[in-house]
Amino acid sequence: MQLVIVESPAKAKTIEKYLGKDYKVLASYGHVRDLPPKDGSVRPDEEFAMDWELYGDKARQVKAITDAAKLADRLILATDPDREGEAISWHVRELLAKKKALPREVERVTFNAITKDVILAAMKAPRELDQDLIDAYLARRALDYLFGFTLSPVLWRKLPGAKSAGRVQSVALRLICEREHEIEIFKPVEYWSVLARLEHLGTEFPARLVKFEGAKLDRLSLGDAGSAARAKAAVESGAFRVAEVETKPTRRNPWPPFTTSSLQMEAARKLGFAAAHTMRVAQNLYEAGAITYMRTDGVQMDSSAISAARVAISNRYNNGHYLPDKPRIYESKAKNAQEAHEAIRPTDFGQDRYGTSGDEARLYELIWKRAIASQMASAQIERTTVTLRDGTGQNELRANGQVVKFPGFLAVYDETLDVKPGEDEDESAMLPVLVAGDTPAKKAVESTQHFTQPPPRFSEATLVKRLEELGIGRPSTYAATIQVIKDRNYVRTEKNRFFAEESGRLLTAFLERFFPRYVGYDFTAGMEEELDDVSGGRENWKDLLAKFWKDFKPKSDEVMERKPSEVTEALDEFLSDYLFPPREDGEDPRLCPLCETEGRSGGRLALRGGRFGAFVACANYPECKFTRKFAQPGGAAAGEEGEIGKHPETGEPITRKVGRFGPYIEMGSGKEAARSSIPKDIPELDLDWAVKLLSLPRTIGKHPESGEDITASIGRYGPYLAHNGKYAKLRSTAEVFETGMNSAVDKLAEAANGGGRGARTAAEPLGTFGPHPESGGEMKLMAGRYGPYVTDGTTNATLPRDKKPEDLTLEEAVVLITEKAAKGPAKKGGRKAAPKKKAAVKKAPAKKK
């Protein structure tokens, strides 16, 4: 018997069918062991010796592999064709050797797609395990362990509220925090544009003013309403004739097929997928044999795949112009040829769809279009620029247009590009036929005010793109890296954009102040290059670790020896510009506003560390109890205490304050004071919003059935409706003031049908697996309060702690649900009640003789 080890049970079943009876194929279910999460798992003093521990839920699977290996003549390690796959094969071999169950013959095979021809061809070309790739895995795993387990204790003792730090995740977090700071310090600049609406031969088209009073205009030239008005008047009064018509043919070439990172970026832009979700769906497609391996840096396709793509193009388009004379060859940017695999592509170009609907179908269509377009002809575009000049020659208008003469690859696919803030959209209006001397009719002239915009916050697509540009991490790890900073609440996402949280900003500041080298972009990118050198056999992995540890360990020891107060003082100085920006009145930004109001002297603000994290406090504590959260830099706009205005009815002042649980508003004093927290989704707190918040709860009206009041308000868990002891959740603060009677009745009814605990919006599944073979219920992967779980609508099964959601397969989902259902529902009532003690039976007194 020949034993084949793969990672996924879905692959195991398919491959066993291809190979025949002489082969037994078992799945390892991913990694079988890892470094124990405790000190000493990597020992630098013993030449970086490592201890490995079997995953708790893998014991049964490892036993099955061991038992089969004892009966096998040959072991074929067929895990994924990347560094992690090589590592899994190495772990399996080491485990079997330790258990004295290793067959005499051990070979490694790799394949890029799960089709019969590819599998059979791979079995005919076995090789040895690649020790260089294994060494690179060991180096990366040891680096991440040493970085995290050395730095995390420093954070716990010196930075309250910090959870942990990672070698790559800390740099990704720094990018987000730096962008947040750029947005905060950005000062918008006013500018104006002048646009004329012209018409010629019945066709209207826009023309922009590009030259005024003999001077060429750039974007900021017209900086105020006065200059814009003069420019507009000049256009309105001028008689503009066509001076020049420039027609320039251009070509656009197709993009190469997807790599891991480009697939994540485009799926985020076009489909709205998170990086982790993209990888889960791609994994399903790969295991179903629909696409090639989805973790790759390569952009080239196999020669047979190129031939198949060209045949598909010929069959799809009878016009031979869509097929270039020669196949297109793309060069990989991967620095390590051993890891530069084939690009992501369909295994069958004749299949342009996968299923009928669902995320798998949408992602497959995207992959198919990108791959087929990569071998199509270039698009031919004619760009036309028309310059119109008035009689003085001092003012010019310009109109741009383009015509697609031949679509080429654009007939199938066009990439979504990121638009930078302030960039004018490509002017591709249809232009009439114009020649020099023509005088188009002037329909209207518009002057429009604009303001420069700050750089946009990162989306998953743009963050992945930036990490790749900097050479930080590897595309196959981006999804997991991003998920970690989300899970640790260092960032939050709103409308698919990353916002840095207080804990994330403080952690980044700490690392930049005390460990600047290790969160530096050049250092982290350089480390990736060294890891590539290890996987290419150009550097010894232990030498790489020794160089890192020689500097990193003394630095961490030095910071550990500092007192917490010294750390806080250093951070106070490092973050001075952020926490205490200059005041408009020119006064010292560190002056305590409360001490100024109450006439105390010496009230200066400084960063302090507390049990719940960092905050800003006054030096006059405890006399002055002014505090401000760390994430609220100085200035009234940032949320310091101050009067907002007076209530329009009562005339009482409404004050904004900052408390232990965040900012709030207050009207009055003492027990009679009205207070309200400030919701995060209010765009800008003004007097109108303050009056609204203090008026809560709002009575919508009486319920048509019960006659009881329906009210809307904001509670601990957000906005909600209340009626007769029942509640329904609202989506935003605005809905508290906008929801009418009909909508309120509907939401309360939905909440009642959902169990009476509030109308929760249905959570989006992280993935779908189709119907369960026994229950028939649709199996979905969901994000739960206590971690990810899989459900068929009846039974919920929590994923094992070491199982990544993106790696869950169909077969594993079936097993988890089936096993959970077999155990039956959880017993209610908590612990069993202790059995009651039996009452002591009194012995009857002995009878006297």
PDB file of N, CA and C in Angstrom, residues 519-606:
ATOM      1  N   VAL A 519       9.753  48.226  14.066  1.00  0.00           N
ATOM      2  CA  VAL A 519       8.515  48.548  13.359  1.00  0.00           C
ATOM      3  C   VAL A 519       8.838  49.433  12.151  1.00  0.00           C
ATOM      4  N   GLY A 520      10.123  49.496  11.803  1.00  0.00           N
ATOM      5  CA  GLY A 520      10.532  50.251  10.628  1.00  0.00           C
ATOM      6  C   GLY A 520      10.202  49.482   9.366  1.00  0.00           C
ATOM      7  N   TYR A 521       9.771  50.201   8.354  1.00  0.00           N
ATOM      8  CA  TYR A 521       9.381  49.551   7.103  1.00  0.00           C
ATOM      9  C   TYR A 521      10.589  48.895   6.432  1.00  0.00           C
ATOM     10  N   ASP A 522      11.723  49.570   6.442  1.00  0.00           N
ATOM     11  CA  ASP A 522      12.911  49.010   5.792  1.00  0.00           C
ATOM     12  C   ASP A 522      13.383  47.749   6.501  1.00  0.00           C
ATOM     13  N   PHE A 523      13.361  47.777   7.837  1.00  0.00           N
ATOM     14  CA  PHE A 523      13.822  46.599   8.584  1.00  0.00           C
ATOM     15  C   PHE A 523      12.928  45.393   8.307  1.00  0.00           C
ATOM     16  N   THR A 524      11.607  45.606   8.362  1.00  0.00           N
ATOM     17  CA  THR A 524      10.680  44.487   8.167  1.00  0.00           C
ATOM     18  C   THR A 524      10.764  43.943   6.753  1.00  0.00           C
ATOM     19  N   ALA A 525      10.880  44.844   5.760  1.00  0.00           N
ATOM     20  CA  ALA A 525      11.032  44.396   4.380  1.00  0.00           C
ATOM     21  C   ALA A 525      12.371  43.672   4.196  1.00  0.00           C
ATOM     22  N   GLY A 526      13.420  44.188   4.847  1.00  0.00           N
ATOM     23  CA  GLY A 526      14.717  43.543   4.755  1.00  0.00           C
ATOM     24  C   GLY A 526      14.706  42.149   5.359  1.00  0.00           C
ATOM     25  N   MET A 527      13.933  41.981   6.438  1.00  0.00           N
ATOM     26  CA  MET A 527      13.812  40.663   7.045  1.00  0.00           C
ATOM     27  C   MET A 527      13.147  39.673   6.086  1.00  0.00           C
ATOM     28  N   GLU A 528      12.157  40.143   5.324  1.00  0.00           N
ATOM     29  CA  GLU A 528      11.510  39.277   4.337  1.00  0.00           C
ATOM     30  C   GLU A 528      12.512  38.850   3.269  1.00  0.00           C
ATOM     31  N   GLU A 529      13.378  39.775   2.862  1.00  0.00           N
ATOM     32  CA  GLU A 529      14.381  39.427   1.858  1.00  0.00           C
ATOM     33  C   GLU A 529      15.352  38.378   2.407  1.00  0.00           C
ATOM     34  N   GLU A 530      15.703  38.505   3.685  1.00  0.00           N
ATOM     35  CA  GLU A 530      16.593  37.514   4.277  1.00  0.00           C
ATOM     36  C   GLU A 530      15.921  36.149   4.376  1.00  0.00           C
ATOM     37  N   LEU A 531      14.624  36.149   4.688  1.00  0.00           N
ATOM     38  CA  LEU A 531      13.896  34.871   4.716  1.00  0.00           C
ATOM     39  C   LEU A 531      13.847  34.257   3.321  1.00  0.00           C
ATOM     40  N   ASP A 532      13.729  35.105   2.300  1.00  0.00           N
ATOM     41  CA  ASP A 532      13.785  34.597   0.929  1.00  0.00           C
ATOM     42  C   ASP A 532      15.161  34.014   0.628  1.00  0.00           C
ATOM     43  N   ASP A 533      16.203  34.648   1.187  1.00  0.00           N
ATOM     44  CA  ASP A 533      17.550  34.112   0.996  1.00  0.00           C
ATOM     45  C   ASP A 533      17.689  32.742   1.656  1.00  0.00           C
ATOM     46  N   VAL A 534      17.035  32.563   2.796  1.00  0.00           N
ATOM     47  CA  VAL A 534      17.075  31.251   3.455  1.00  0.00           C
ATOM     48  C   VAL A 534      16.371  30.211   2.584  1.00  0.00           C
ATOM     49  N   SER A 535      15.171  30.553   2.088  1.00  0.00           N
ATOM     50  CA  SER A 535      14.437  29.584   1.272  1.00  0.00           C
ATOM     51  C   SER A 535      15.140  29.325  -0.052  1.00  0.00           C
ATOM     52  N   GLY A 536      15.992  30.256  -0.490  1.00  0.00           N
ATOM     53  CA  GLY A 536      16.773  30.049  -1.707  1.00  0.00           C
ATOM     54  C   GLY A 536      18.125  29.418  -1.456  1.00  0.00           C
ATOM     55  N   GLY A 537      18.410  29.080  -0.191  1.00  0.00           N
ATOM     56  CA  GLY A 537      19.670  28.428   0.125  1.00  0.00           C
ATOM     57  C   GLY A 537      20.861  29.363   0.190  1.00  0.00           C
ATOM     58  N   ARG A 538      20.588  30.674   0.277  1.00  0.00           N
ATOM     59  CA  ARG A 538      21.683  31.643   0.259  1.00  0.00           C
ATOM     60  C   ARG A 538      22.089  32.119   1.654  1.00  0.00           C
ATOM     61  N   GLU A 539      21.341  31.753   2.679  1.00  0.00           N
ATOM     62  CA  GLU A 539      21.663  32.165   4.049  1.00  0.00           C
ATOM     63  C   GLU A 539      21.233  31.073   5.018  1.00  0.00           C
ATOM     64  N   ASN A 540      22.025  30.913   6.075  1.00  0.00           N
ATOM     65  CA  ASN A 540      21.704  29.923   7.101  1.00  0.00           C
ATOM     66  C   ASN A 540      20.647  30.485   8.044  1.00  0.00           C
ATOM     67  N   TRP A 541      19.618  29.700   8.337  1.00  0.00           N
ATOM     68  CA  TRP A 541      18.490  30.221   9.115  1.00  0.00           C
ATOM     69  C   TRP A 541      18.885  30.548  10.550  1.00  0.00           C
ATOM     70  N   LYS A 542      19.792  29.795  11.115  1.00  0.00           N
ATOM     71  CA  LYS A 542      20.207  30.072  12.491  1.00  0.00           C
ATOM     72  C   LYS A 542      21.064  31.339  12.576  1.00  0.00           C
ATOM     73  N   ASP A 543      21.832  31.606  11.525  1.00  0.00           N
ATOM     74  CA  ASP A 543      22.599  32.858  11.505  1.00  0.00           C
ATOM     75  C   ASP A 543      21.660  34.057  11.453  1.00  0.00           C
ATOM     76  N   LEU A 544      20.585  33.935  10.677  1.00  0.00           N
ATOM     77  CA  LEU A 544      19.596  35.019  10.603  1.00  0.00           C
ATOM     78  C   LEU A 544      18.989  35.280  11.981  1.00  0.00           C
ATOM     79  N   LEU A 545      18.593  34.206  12.681  1.00  0.00           N
ATOM     80  CA  LEU A 545      18.001  34.357  14.013  1.00  0.00           C
ATOM     81  C   LEU A 545      18.999  34.941  15.005  1.00  0.00           C
ATOM     82  N   ALA A 546      20.241  34.529  14.897  1.00  0.00           N
ATOM     83  CA  ALA A 546      21.258  35.021  15.831  1.00  0.00           C
ATOM     84  C   ALA A 546      21.463  36.525  15.680  1.00  0.00           C
ATOM     85  N   LYS A 547      21.490  37.005  14.438  1.00  0.00           N
ATOM     86  CA  LYS A 547      21.645  38.448  14.212  1.00  0.00           C
ATOM     87  C   LYS A 547      20.471  39.221  14.804  1.00  0.00           C
ATOM     88  N   PHE A 548      19.265  38.691  14.605  1.00  0.00           N
ATOM     89  CA  PHE A 548      18.079  39.357  15.138  1.00  0.00           C
ATOM     90  C   PHE A 548      18.106  39.373  16.666  1.00  0.00           C
ATOM     91  N   TRP A 549      18.373  38.243  17.270  1.00  0.00           N
ATOM     92  CA  TRP A 549      18.303  38.095  18.728  1.00  0.00           C
ATOM     93  C   TRP A 549      19.389  38.897  19.439  1.00  0.00           C
ATOM     94  N   LYS A 550      20.544  39.047  18.792  1.00  0.00           N
ATOM     95  CA  LYS A 550      21.671  39.752  19.401  1.00  0.00           C
ATOM     96  C   LYS A 550      21.305  41.193  19.754  1.00  0.00           C
ATOM     97  N   ASP A 551      20.493  41.832  18.932  1.00  0.00           N
ATOM     98  CA  ASP A 551      20.103  43.220  19.188  1.00  0.00           C
ATOM     99  C   ASP A 551      18.752  43.329  19.878  1.00  0.00           C
ATOM    100  N   PHE A 552      17.845  42.418  19.538  1.00  0.00           N
ATOM    101  CA  PHE A 552      16.472  42.539  20.035  1.00  0.00           C
ATOM    102  C   PHE A 552      16.372  42.231  21.529  1.00  0.00           C
ATOM    103  N   LYS A 553      17.054  41.206  21.999  1.00  0.00           N
ATOM    104  CA  LYS A 553      16.944  40.810  23.408  1.00  0.00           C
ATOM    105  C   LYS A 553      17.467  41.895  24.345  1.00  0.00           C
ATOM    106  N   PRO A 554      18.663  42.463  24.123  1.00  0.00           N
ATOM    107  CA  PRO A 554      19.116  43.544  25.023  1.00  0.00           C
ATOM    108  C   PRO A 554      18.182  44.747  25.013  1.00  0.00           C
ATOM    109  N   LYS A 555      17.612  45.065  23.850  1.00  0.00           N
ATOM    110  CA  LYS A 555      16.710  46.208  23.774  1.00  0.00           C
ATOM    111  C   LYS A 555      15.451  45.962  24.605  1.00  0.00           C
ATOM    112  N   SER A 556      14.883  44.757  24.511  1.00  0.00           N
ATOM    113  CA  SER A 556      13.682  44.451  25.296  1.00  0.00           C
ATOM    114  C   SER A 556      13.994  44.412  26.789  1.00  0.00           C
ATOM    115  N   ASP A 557      15.166  43.921  27.157  1.00  0.00           N
ATOM    116  CA  ASP A 557      15.556  43.904  28.575  1.00  0.00           C
ATOM    117  C   ASP A 557      15.703  45.330  29.108  1.00  0.00           C
ATOM    118  N   GLU A 558      16.257  46.199  28.269  1.00  0.00           N
ATOM    119  CA  GLU A 558      16.447  47.594  28.682  1.00  0.00           C
ATOM    120  C   GLU A 558      15.093  48.260  28.969  1.00  0.00           C
ATOM    121  N   VAL A 559      14.118  48.036  28.090  1.00  0.00           N
ATOM    122  CA  VAL A 559      12.797  48.642  28.292  1.00  0.00           C
ATOM    123  C   VAL A 559      12.102  48.026  29.495  1.00  0.00           C
ATOM    124  N   MET A 560      12.305  46.728  29.706  1.00  0.00           N
ATOM    125  CA  MET A 560      11.673  46.059  30.844  1.00  0.00           C
ATOM    126  C   MET A 560      12.173  46.626  32.172  1.00  0.00           C
ATOM    127  N   GLU A 561      13.391  47.097  32.202  1.00  0.00           N
ATOM    128  CA  GLU A 561      13.958  47.637  33.441  1.00  0.00           C
ATOM    129  C   GLU A 561      13.451  49.039  33.760  1.00  0.00           C
ATOM    130  N   ARG A 562      12.858  49.711  32.814  1.00  0.00           N
ATOM    131  CA  ARG A 562      12.341  51.061  33.059  1.00  0.00           C
ATOM    132  C   ARG A 562      11.111  51.018  33.954  1.00  0.00           C
ATOM    133  N   LYS A 563      10.934  52.041  34.737  1.00  0.00           N
ATOM    134  CA  LYS A 563       9.743  52.154  35.559  1.00  0.00           C
ATOM    135  C   LYS A 563       8.565  52.560  34.674  1.00  0.00           C
ATOM    136  N   PRO A 564       7.351  52.119  35.026  1.00  0.00           N
ATOM    137  CA  PRO A 564       6.181  52.531  34.235  1.00  0.00           C
ATOM    138  C   PRO A 564       6.053  54.051  34.106  1.00  0.00           C
ATOM    139  N   SER A 565       6.435  54.757  35.178  1.00  0.00           N
ATOM    140  CA  SER A 565       6.342  56.226  35.114  1.00  0.00           C
ATOM    141  C   SER A 565       7.319  56.790  34.086  1.00  0.00           C
ATOM    142  N   GLU A 566       8.499  56.159  33.962  1.00  0.00           N
ATOM    143  CA  GLU A 566       9.468  56.618  32.962  1.00  0.00           C
ATOM    144  C   GLU A 566       8.945  56.379  31.549  1.00  0.00           C
ATOM    145  N   VAL A 567       8.279  55.246  31.373  1.00  0.00           N
ATOM    146  CA  VAL A 567       7.698  54.939  30.062  1.00  0.00           C
ATOM    147  C   VAL A 567       6.626  55.969  29.709  1.00  0.00           C
ATOM    148  N   THR A 568       5.773  56.281  30.683  1.00  0.00           N
ATOM    149  CA  THR A 568       4.704  57.253  30.442  1.00  0.00           C
ATOM    150  C   THR A 568       5.270  58.625  30.113  1.00  0.00           C
ATOM    151  N   GLU A 569       6.323  59.038  30.859  1.00  0.00           N
ATOM    152  CA  GLU A 569       6.938  60.340  30.591  1.00  0.00           C
ATOM    153  C   GLU A 569       7.539  60.390  29.186  1.00  0.00           C
ATOM    154  N   ALA A 570       8.163  59.287  28.781  1.00  0.00           N
ATOM    155  CA  ALA A 570       8.758  59.247  27.437  1.00  0.00           C
ATOM    156  C   ALA A 570       7.680  59.320  26.362  1.00  0.00           C
ATOM    157  N   LEU A 571       6.569  58.622  26.589  1.00  0.00           N
ATOM    158  CA  LEU A 571       5.464  58.662  25.632  1.00  0.00           C
ATOM    159  C   LEU A 571       4.815  60.043  25.614  1.00  0.00           C
ATOM    160  N   ASP A 572       4.744  60.681  26.774  1.00  0.00           N
ATOM    161  CA  ASP A 572       4.180  62.028  26.850  1.00  0.00           C
ATOM    162  C   ASP A 572       4.973  62.989  25.966  1.00  0.00           C
ATOM    163  N   GLU A 573       6.289  62.871  26.015  1.00  0.00           N
ATOM    164  CA  GLU A 573       7.130  63.739  25.188  1.00  0.00           C
ATOM    165  C   GLU A 573       7.032  63.351  23.715  1.00  0.00           C
ATOM    166  N   PHE A 574       7.029  62.044  23.439  1.00  0.00           N
ATOM    167  CA  PHE A 574       6.988  61.552  22.059  1.00  0.00           C
ATOM    168  C   PHE A 574       5.687  61.950  21.362  1.00  0.00           C
ATOM    169  N   LEU A 575       4.574  61.965  22.127  1.00  0.00           N
ATOM    170  CA  LEU A 575       3.264  62.240  21.556  1.00  0.00           C
ATOM    171  C   LEU A 575       2.807  63.673  21.786  1.00  0.00           C
ATOM    172  N   SER A 576       3.728  64.531  22.184  1.00  0.00           N
ATOM    173  CA  SER A 576       3.358  65.891  22.551  1.00  0.00           C
ATOM    174  C   SER A 576       2.606  66.617  21.434  1.00  0.00           C
ATOM    175  N   ASP A 577       3.097  66.503  20.193  1.00  0.00           N
ATOM    176  CA  ASP A 577       2.450  67.213  19.084  1.00  0.00           C
ATOM    177  C   ASP A 577       1.045  66.697  18.831  1.00  0.00           C
ATOM    178  N   TYR A 578       0.838  65.405  19.064  1.00  0.00           N
ATOM    179  CA  TYR A 578      -0.488  64.824  18.836  1.00  0.00           C
ATOM    180  C   TYR A 578      -1.448  65.155  19.980  1.00  0.00           C
ATOM    181  N   LEU A 579      -0.983  64.999  21.221  1.00  0.00           N
ATOM    182  CA  LEU A 579      -1.867  65.200  22.374  1.00  0.00           C
ATOM    183  C   LEU A 579      -2.121  66.673  22.675  1.00  0.00           C
ATOM    184  N   PHE A 580      -1.120  67.510  22.383  1.00  0.00           N
ATOM    185  CA  PHE A 580      -1.237  68.926  22.753  1.00  0.00           C
ATOM    186  C   PHE A 580      -0.871  69.823  21.558  1.00  0.00           C
ATOM    187  N   PRO A 581      -1.708  69.829  20.535  1.00  0.00           N
ATOM    188  CA  PRO A 581      -1.418  70.680  19.368  1.00  0.00           C
ATOM    189  C   PRO A 581      -1.560  72.147  19.738  1.00  0.00           C
ATOM    190  N   PRO A 582      -0.963  73.051  18.961  1.00  0.00           N
ATOM    191  CA  PRO A 582      -1.025  74.489  19.269  1.00  0.00           C
ATOM    192  C   PRO A 582      -2.470  74.992  19.344  1.00  0.00           C
ATOM    193  N   ARG A 583      -2.712  75.880  20.286  1.00  0.00           N
ATOM    194  CA  ARG A 583      -4.040  76.490  20.432  1.00  0.00           C
ATOM    195  C   ARG A 583      -4.150  77.719  19.543  1.00  0.00           C
ATOM    196  N   GLU A 584      -5.373  77.993  19.118  1.00  0.00           N
ATOM    197  CA  GLU A 584      -5.599  79.144  18.244  1.00  0.00           C
ATOM    198  C   GLU A 584      -5.281  80.463  18.941  1.00  0.00           C
ATOM    199  N   ASP A 585      -5.464  80.497  20.279  1.00  0.00           N
ATOM    200  CA  ASP A 585      -5.208  81.755  20.997  1.00  0.00           C
ATOM    201  C   ASP A 585      -3.731  81.933  21.359  1.00  0.00           C
ATOM    202  N   GLY A 586      -2.891  80.954  20.979  1.00  0.00           N
ATOM    203  CA  GLY A 586      -1.461  81.074  21.240  1.00  0.00           C
ATOM    204  C   GLY A 586      -1.035  80.670  22.626  1.00  0.00           C
ATOM    205  N   GLU A 587      -1.966  80.305  23.502  1.00  0.00           N
ATOM    206  CA  GLU A 587      -1.620  79.907  24.872  1.00  0.00           C
ATOM    207  C   GLU A 587      -0.985  78.514  24.875  1.00  0.00           C
ATOM    208  N   ASP A 588      -0.387  78.178  26.017  1.00  0.00           N
ATOM    209  CA  ASP A 588       0.243  76.872  26.205  1.00  0.00           C
ATOM    210  C   ASP A 588      -0.823  75.778  26.060  1.00  0.00           C
ATOM    211  N   PRO A 589      -0.673  74.852  25.105  1.00  0.00           N
ATOM    212  CA  PRO A 589      -1.701  73.813  24.919  1.00  0.00           C
ATOM    213  C   PRO A 589      -1.797  72.829  26.075  1.00  0.00           C
ATOM    214  N   ARG A 590      -0.810  72.855  26.984  1.00  0.00           N
ATOM    215  CA  ARG A 590      -0.861  71.946  28.123  1.00  0.00           C
ATOM    216  C   ARG A 590      -1.599  72.545  29.318  1.00  0.00           C
ATOM    217  N   LEU A 591      -2.026  73.790  29.231  1.00  0.00           N
ATOM    218  CA  LEU A 591      -2.749  74.386  30.344  1.00  0.00           C
ATOM    219  C   LEU A 591      -4.083  73.677  30.548  1.00  0.00           C
ATOM    220  N   CYS A 592      -4.382  73.348  31.783  1.00  0.00           N
ATOM    221  CA  CYS A 592      -5.623  72.647  32.107  1.00  0.00           C
ATOM    222  C   CYS A 592      -6.809  73.606  31.948  1.00  0.00           C
ATOM    223  N   PRO A 593      -7.804  73.280  31.115  1.00  0.00           N
ATOM    224  CA  PRO A 593      -8.945  74.190  30.920  1.00  0.00           C
ATOM    225  C   PRO A 593      -9.787  74.349  32.176  1.00  0.00           C
ATOM    226  N   LEU A 594      -9.851  73.309  33.020  1.00  0.00           N
ATOM    227  CA  LEU A 594     -10.662  73.388  34.239  1.00  0.00           C
ATOM    228  C   LEU A 594      -9.990  74.284  35.271  1.00  0.00           C
ATOM    229  N   CYS A 595      -8.663  74.167  35.387  1.00  0.00           N
ATOM    230  CA  CYS A 595      -7.938  75.031  36.326  1.00  0.00           C
ATOM    231  C   CYS A 595      -8.023  76.494  35.888  1.00  0.00           C
ATOM    232  N   GLU A 596      -7.965  76.734  34.557  1.00  0.00           N
ATOM    233  CA  GLU A 596      -8.107  78.098  34.050  1.00  0.00           C
ATOM    234  C   GLU A 596      -9.456  78.677  34.428  1.00  0.00           C
ATOM    235  N   THR A 597     -10.494  77.845  34.315  1.00  0.00           N
ATOM    236  CA  THR A 597     -11.851  78.316  34.620  1.00  0.00           C
ATOM    237  C   THR A 597     -12.014  78.602  36.107  1.00  0.00           C
ATOM    238  N   GLU A 598     -11.427  77.741  36.950  1.00  0.00           N
ATOM    239  CA  GLU A 598     -11.634  77.855  38.391  1.00  0.00           C
ATOM    240  C   GLU A 598     -10.526  78.649  39.089  1.00  0.00           C
ATOM    241  N   GLY A 599      -9.589  79.204  38.318  1.00  0.00           N
ATOM    242  CA  GLY A 599      -8.595  80.113  38.889  1.00  0.00           C
ATOM    243  C   GLY A 599      -7.456  79.442  39.612  1.00  0.00           C
ATOM    244  N   ARG A 600      -7.184  78.171  39.382  1.00  0.00           N
ATOM    245  CA  ARG A 600      -6.050  77.505  40.025  1.00  0.00           C
ATOM    246  C   ARG A 600      -4.809  77.706  39.172  1.00  0.00           C
ATOM    247  N   SER A 601      -3.662  77.732  39.789  1.00  0.00           N
ATOM    248  CA  SER A 601      -2.402  77.888  39.060  1.00  0.00           C
ATOM    249  C   SER A 601      -1.676  76.547  39.005  1.00  0.00           C
ATOM    250  N   GLY A 602      -0.775  76.444  38.042  1.00  0.00           N
ATOM    251  CA  GLY A 602       0.057  75.240  37.946  1.00  0.00           C
ATOM    252  C   GLY A 602      -0.637  74.056  37.311  1.00  0.00           C
ATOM    253  N   GLY A 603      -1.824  74.284  36.760  1.00  0.00           N
ATOM    254  CA  GLY A 603      -2.547  73.169  36.157  1.00  0.00           C
ATOM    255  C   GLY A 603      -2.048  72.858  34.764  1.00  0.00           C
ATOM    256  N   ARG A 604      -1.179  71.869  34.658  1.00  0.00           N
ATOM    257  CA  ARG A 604      -0.648  71.472  33.360  1.00  0.00           C
ATOM    258  C   ARG A 604      -1.032  70.034  33.071  1.00  0.00           C
ATOM    259  N   LEU A 605      -1.320  69.766  31.820  1.00  0.00           N
ATOM    260  CA  LEU A 605      -1.778  68.435  31.418  1.00  0.00           C
ATOM    261  C   LEU A 605      -0.598  67.568  31.009  1.00  0.00           C
ATOM    262  N   ALA A 606      -0.727  66.276  31.281  1.00  0.00           N
ATOM    263  CA  ALA A 606       0.309  65.319  30.902  1.00  0.00           C
ATOM    264  C   ALA A 606      -0.329  63.944  30.754  1.00  0.00           C
TER     265      ALA A 606
END
